[in-house]
XYZ file of C-alpha atoms in Angstrom:
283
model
C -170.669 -62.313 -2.175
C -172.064 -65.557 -0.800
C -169.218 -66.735 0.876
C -169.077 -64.038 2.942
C -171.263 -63.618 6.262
C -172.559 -60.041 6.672
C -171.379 -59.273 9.840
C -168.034 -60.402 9.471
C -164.942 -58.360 9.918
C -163.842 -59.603 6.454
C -167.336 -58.748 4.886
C -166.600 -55.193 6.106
C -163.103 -54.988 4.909
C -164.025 -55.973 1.518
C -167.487 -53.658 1.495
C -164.610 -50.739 1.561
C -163.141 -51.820 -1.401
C -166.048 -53.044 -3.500
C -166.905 -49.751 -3.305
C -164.784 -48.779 -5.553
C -164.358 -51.713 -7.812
C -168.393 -50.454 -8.699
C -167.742 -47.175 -9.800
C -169.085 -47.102 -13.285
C -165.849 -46.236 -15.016
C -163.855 -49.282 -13.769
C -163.740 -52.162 -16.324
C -163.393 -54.567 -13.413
C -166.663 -54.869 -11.553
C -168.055 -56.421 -9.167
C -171.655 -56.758 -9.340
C -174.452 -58.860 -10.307
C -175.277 -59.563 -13.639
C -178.033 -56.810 -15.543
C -180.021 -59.620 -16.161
C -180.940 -60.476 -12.321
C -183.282 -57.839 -11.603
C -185.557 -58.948 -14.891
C -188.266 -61.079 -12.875
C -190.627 -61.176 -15.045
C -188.819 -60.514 -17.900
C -191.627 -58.641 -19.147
C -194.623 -56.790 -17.240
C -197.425 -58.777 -17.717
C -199.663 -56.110 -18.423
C -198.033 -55.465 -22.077
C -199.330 -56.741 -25.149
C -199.429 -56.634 -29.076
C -196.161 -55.529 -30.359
C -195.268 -52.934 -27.134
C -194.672 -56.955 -25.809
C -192.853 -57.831 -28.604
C -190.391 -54.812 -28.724
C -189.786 -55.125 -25.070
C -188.912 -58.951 -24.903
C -186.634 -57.865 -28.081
C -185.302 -54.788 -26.367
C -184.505 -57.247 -22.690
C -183.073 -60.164 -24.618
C -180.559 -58.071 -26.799
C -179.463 -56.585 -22.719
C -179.316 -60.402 -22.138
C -176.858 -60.759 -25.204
C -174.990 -57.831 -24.571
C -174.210 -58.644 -20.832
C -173.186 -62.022 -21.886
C -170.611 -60.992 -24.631
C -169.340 -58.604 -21.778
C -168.680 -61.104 -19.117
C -167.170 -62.997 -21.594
C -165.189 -61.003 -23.010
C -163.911 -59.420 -19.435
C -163.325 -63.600 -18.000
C -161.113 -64.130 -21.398
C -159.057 -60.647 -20.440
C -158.951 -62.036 -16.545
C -157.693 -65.307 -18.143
C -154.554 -63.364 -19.832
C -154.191 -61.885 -16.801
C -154.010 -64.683 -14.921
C -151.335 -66.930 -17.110
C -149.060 -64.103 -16.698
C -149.719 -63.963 -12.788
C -149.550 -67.726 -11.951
C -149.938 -70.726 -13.867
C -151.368 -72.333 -10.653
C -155.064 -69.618 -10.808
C -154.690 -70.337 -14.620
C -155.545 -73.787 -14.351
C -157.854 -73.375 -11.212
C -160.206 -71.361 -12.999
C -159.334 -72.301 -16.986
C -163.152 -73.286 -17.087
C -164.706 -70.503 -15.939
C -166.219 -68.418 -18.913
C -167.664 -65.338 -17.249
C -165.766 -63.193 -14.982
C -168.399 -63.734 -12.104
C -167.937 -67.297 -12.060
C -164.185 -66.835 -11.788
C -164.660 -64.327 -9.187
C -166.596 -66.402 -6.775
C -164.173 -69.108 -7.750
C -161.197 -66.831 -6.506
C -163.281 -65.798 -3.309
C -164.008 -69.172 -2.366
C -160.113 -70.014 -2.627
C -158.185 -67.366 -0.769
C -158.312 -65.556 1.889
C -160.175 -62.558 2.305
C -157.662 -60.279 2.646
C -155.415 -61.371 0.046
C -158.415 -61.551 -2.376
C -158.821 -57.648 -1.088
C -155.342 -56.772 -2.409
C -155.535 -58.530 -5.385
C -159.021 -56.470 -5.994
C -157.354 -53.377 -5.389
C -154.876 -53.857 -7.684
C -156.852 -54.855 -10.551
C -159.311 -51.448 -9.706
C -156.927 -49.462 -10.189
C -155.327 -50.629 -13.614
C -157.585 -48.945 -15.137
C -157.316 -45.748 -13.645
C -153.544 -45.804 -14.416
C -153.078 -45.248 -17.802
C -150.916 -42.404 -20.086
C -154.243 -41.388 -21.276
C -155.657 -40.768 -17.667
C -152.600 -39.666 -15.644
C -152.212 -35.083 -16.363
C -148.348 -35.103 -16.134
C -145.494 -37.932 -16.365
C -145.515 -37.317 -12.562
C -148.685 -38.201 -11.849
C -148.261 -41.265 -14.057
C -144.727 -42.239 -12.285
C -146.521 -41.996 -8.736
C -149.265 -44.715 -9.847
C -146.946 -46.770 -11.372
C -145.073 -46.844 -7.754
C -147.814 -47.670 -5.920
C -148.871 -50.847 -7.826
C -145.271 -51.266 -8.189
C -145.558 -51.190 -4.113
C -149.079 -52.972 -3.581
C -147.806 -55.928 -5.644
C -144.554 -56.081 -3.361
C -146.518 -55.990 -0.360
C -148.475 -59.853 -1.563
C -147.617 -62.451 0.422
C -144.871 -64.394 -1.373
C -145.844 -67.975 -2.432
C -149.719 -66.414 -2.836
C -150.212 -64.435 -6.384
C -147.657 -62.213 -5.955
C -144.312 -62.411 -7.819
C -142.272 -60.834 -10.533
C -144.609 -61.697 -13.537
C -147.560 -59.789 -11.594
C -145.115 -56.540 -11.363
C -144.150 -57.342 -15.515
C -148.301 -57.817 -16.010
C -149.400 -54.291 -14.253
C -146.715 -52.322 -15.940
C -147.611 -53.997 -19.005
C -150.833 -52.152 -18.815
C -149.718 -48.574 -17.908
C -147.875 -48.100 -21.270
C -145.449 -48.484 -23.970
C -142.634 -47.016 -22.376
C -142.329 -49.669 -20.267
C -142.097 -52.450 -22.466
C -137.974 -52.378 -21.659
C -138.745 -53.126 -17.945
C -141.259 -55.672 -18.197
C -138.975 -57.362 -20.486
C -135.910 -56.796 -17.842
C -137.858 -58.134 -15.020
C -139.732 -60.969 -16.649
C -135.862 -62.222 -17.917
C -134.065 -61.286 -14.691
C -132.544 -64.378 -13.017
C -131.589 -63.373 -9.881
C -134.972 -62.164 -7.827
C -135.545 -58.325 -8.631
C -135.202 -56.044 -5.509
C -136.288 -52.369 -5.011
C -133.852 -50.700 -6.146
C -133.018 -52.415 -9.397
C -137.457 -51.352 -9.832
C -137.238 -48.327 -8.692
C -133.931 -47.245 -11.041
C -135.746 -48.948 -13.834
C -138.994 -46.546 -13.024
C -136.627 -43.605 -12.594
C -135.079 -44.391 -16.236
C -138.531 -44.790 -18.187
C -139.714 -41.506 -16.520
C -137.164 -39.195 -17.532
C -137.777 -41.281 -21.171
C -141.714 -39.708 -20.402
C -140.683 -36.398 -19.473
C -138.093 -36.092 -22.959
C -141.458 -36.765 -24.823
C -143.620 -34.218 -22.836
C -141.239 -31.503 -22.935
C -140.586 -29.310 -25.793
C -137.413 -28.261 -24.993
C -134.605 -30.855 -23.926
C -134.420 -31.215 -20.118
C -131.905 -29.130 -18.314
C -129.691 -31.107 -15.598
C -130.954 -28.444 -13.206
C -134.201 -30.448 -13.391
C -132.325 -32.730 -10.492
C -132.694 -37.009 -10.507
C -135.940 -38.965 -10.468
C -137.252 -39.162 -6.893
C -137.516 -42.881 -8.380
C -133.809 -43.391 -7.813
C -132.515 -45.580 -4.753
C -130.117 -43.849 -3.117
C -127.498 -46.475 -2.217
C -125.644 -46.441 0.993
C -122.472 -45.417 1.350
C -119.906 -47.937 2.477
C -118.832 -47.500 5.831
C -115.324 -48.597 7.261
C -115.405 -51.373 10.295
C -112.163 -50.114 11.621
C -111.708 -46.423 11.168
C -116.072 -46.061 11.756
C -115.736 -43.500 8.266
C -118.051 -43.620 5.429
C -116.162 -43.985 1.633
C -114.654 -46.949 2.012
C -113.849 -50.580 3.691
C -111.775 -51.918 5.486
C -109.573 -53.117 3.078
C -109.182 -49.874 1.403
C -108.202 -48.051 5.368
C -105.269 -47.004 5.343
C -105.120 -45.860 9.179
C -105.010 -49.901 9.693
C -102.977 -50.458 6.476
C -100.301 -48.099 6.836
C -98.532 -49.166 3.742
C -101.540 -48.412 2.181
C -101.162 -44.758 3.284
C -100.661 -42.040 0.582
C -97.352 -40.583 0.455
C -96.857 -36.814 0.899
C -95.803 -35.937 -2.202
C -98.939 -37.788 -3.690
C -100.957 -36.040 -1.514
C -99.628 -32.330 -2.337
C -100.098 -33.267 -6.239
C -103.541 -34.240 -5.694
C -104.151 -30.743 -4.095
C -102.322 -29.235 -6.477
C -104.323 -30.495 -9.409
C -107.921 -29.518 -7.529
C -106.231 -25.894 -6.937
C -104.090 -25.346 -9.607
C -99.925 -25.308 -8.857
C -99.145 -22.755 -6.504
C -96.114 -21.491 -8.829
C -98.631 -20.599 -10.995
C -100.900 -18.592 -8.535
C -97.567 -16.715 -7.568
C -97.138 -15.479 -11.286
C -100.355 -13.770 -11.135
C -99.746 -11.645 -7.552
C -98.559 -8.068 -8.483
C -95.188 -7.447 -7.395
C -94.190 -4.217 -4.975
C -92.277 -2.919 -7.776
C -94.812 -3.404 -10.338
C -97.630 -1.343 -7.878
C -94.974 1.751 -6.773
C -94.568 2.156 -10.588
């Protein structure tokens, strides 16, 4: 982390998240390679074939940190032609992934390169294989569904990067990469989050053993839209076109009116057929 001075407020914002891009089960890392702290590589005090075995046993580390790196900078480089052709070509010559991440800290901004860390730590925490429930696997997805929306457009945020993270969550969502990716018009929450709210009740028919029952209630994914809301009349249901207090030839008849009720409670002849007569209840 050269670039950044110790005691800066940006050093400290990105200590907090470094933190967890080290844990040891997240396949994007931030640390220095294995083969710093081998100065010498060998203690000096070994000889015979105790000296060869260990320069064997440190060089195949070596090899194995190498293949590693870059095999992590060629997954970053995927990554990154789906994000934006623009840090494609910036960094197409880097081969290990902590060249290209000093590249990338050297280029942006500090805080933007904190989102974009956070959003690559936590890929590989959200997977179907990690996640208990289809709930727990929903939530994630809307939160790097949310952290992505919240880039700075014009930066590295846009469609493709939503497309690329739910790319990696799982299979189900193959249908709304594909939507969003081929979208022409700019995608906007609630077309995401109705997509989301389809592909989880797709992950909850494959959990459950029994079919869902409809008292299960929607997705908490779906955007509730807002009703429309009349200009003139200040009611909700409708606009002003469709008012008929301003319209009055647009006003329903009576007669329309009485057969609508009618067909809601049933015709009122017919609810006088079943009422017991006197006659009938003195017999």
């Amino acid at each position: 982390m050269s670039a950044l001075v110790h005691d800066s407020p940006d050093r400290a914002v990105w200590d907090v998240v470094s933190g967890d891009l080290q844990r040891p089960d997240c396949l994007f890392k931030y640390a220095k390679p294995i083969t710093a702290d081998i100065h010498p590589l060998v203690e000096p005090h070994l000889n015979g074939a105790v000296r060869q075995r260990t320069i064997e046993a440190r060089l195949e580390v070596e090899e194995r940190h190498r293949e590693w790196s870059r095999r992590e900078a060629e997954a970053y480089h995927t990554i990154f032609r789906y994000l934006s052709p623009h840090i494609s070509i910036h960094v197409a010559g880097l081969e290990t992934s902590r060249d290209l991440w000093n590249e990338l800290e050297e280029r942006y901004r500090r805080m933007e390169l904190v989102t974009f860390c956070e959003l690559f730590a936590q890929l590989r925490e959200t997977t179907g294989e990690r996640c208990g429930s289809a709930r727990e696997f929903v939530d994630r997805v809307r939160l790097l569904v949310h952290r992505s929306n919240a880039i700075a457009p014009g930066s590295i945020g846009d469609r493709a990067h939503i497309a690329i993270l739910l790319t990696q969550i799982g299979p189900e969502y193959v249908l709304i990469v594909d939507a969003i990716q081929n979208d022409k018009d700019p995608v906007n929450p609630t077309t995401i989050g109705n997509r989301l709210s389809n592909a989880e009740q797709t992950v909850r028919r494959k959990e459950s053993p029994t079919p869902l029952q409809a008292a299960s209630g929607p997705s908490v994914n779906t955007v509730q839209q807002t009703a429309k809301k009349c200009n003139y009349c200040k009611k909700r249901g409708h606009v002003v076109a469709q008012c008929w207090k301003k319209q009055r030839e647009a006003q329903p008849s009576r007669d329309h009116a009485l057969k609508a009720e009618r067909s809601v409670s049933g015709s009122p002849r017919k609810s006088l057929r079943n009422i017991p007569s006197r006659s009938a209840t003195k017999g």
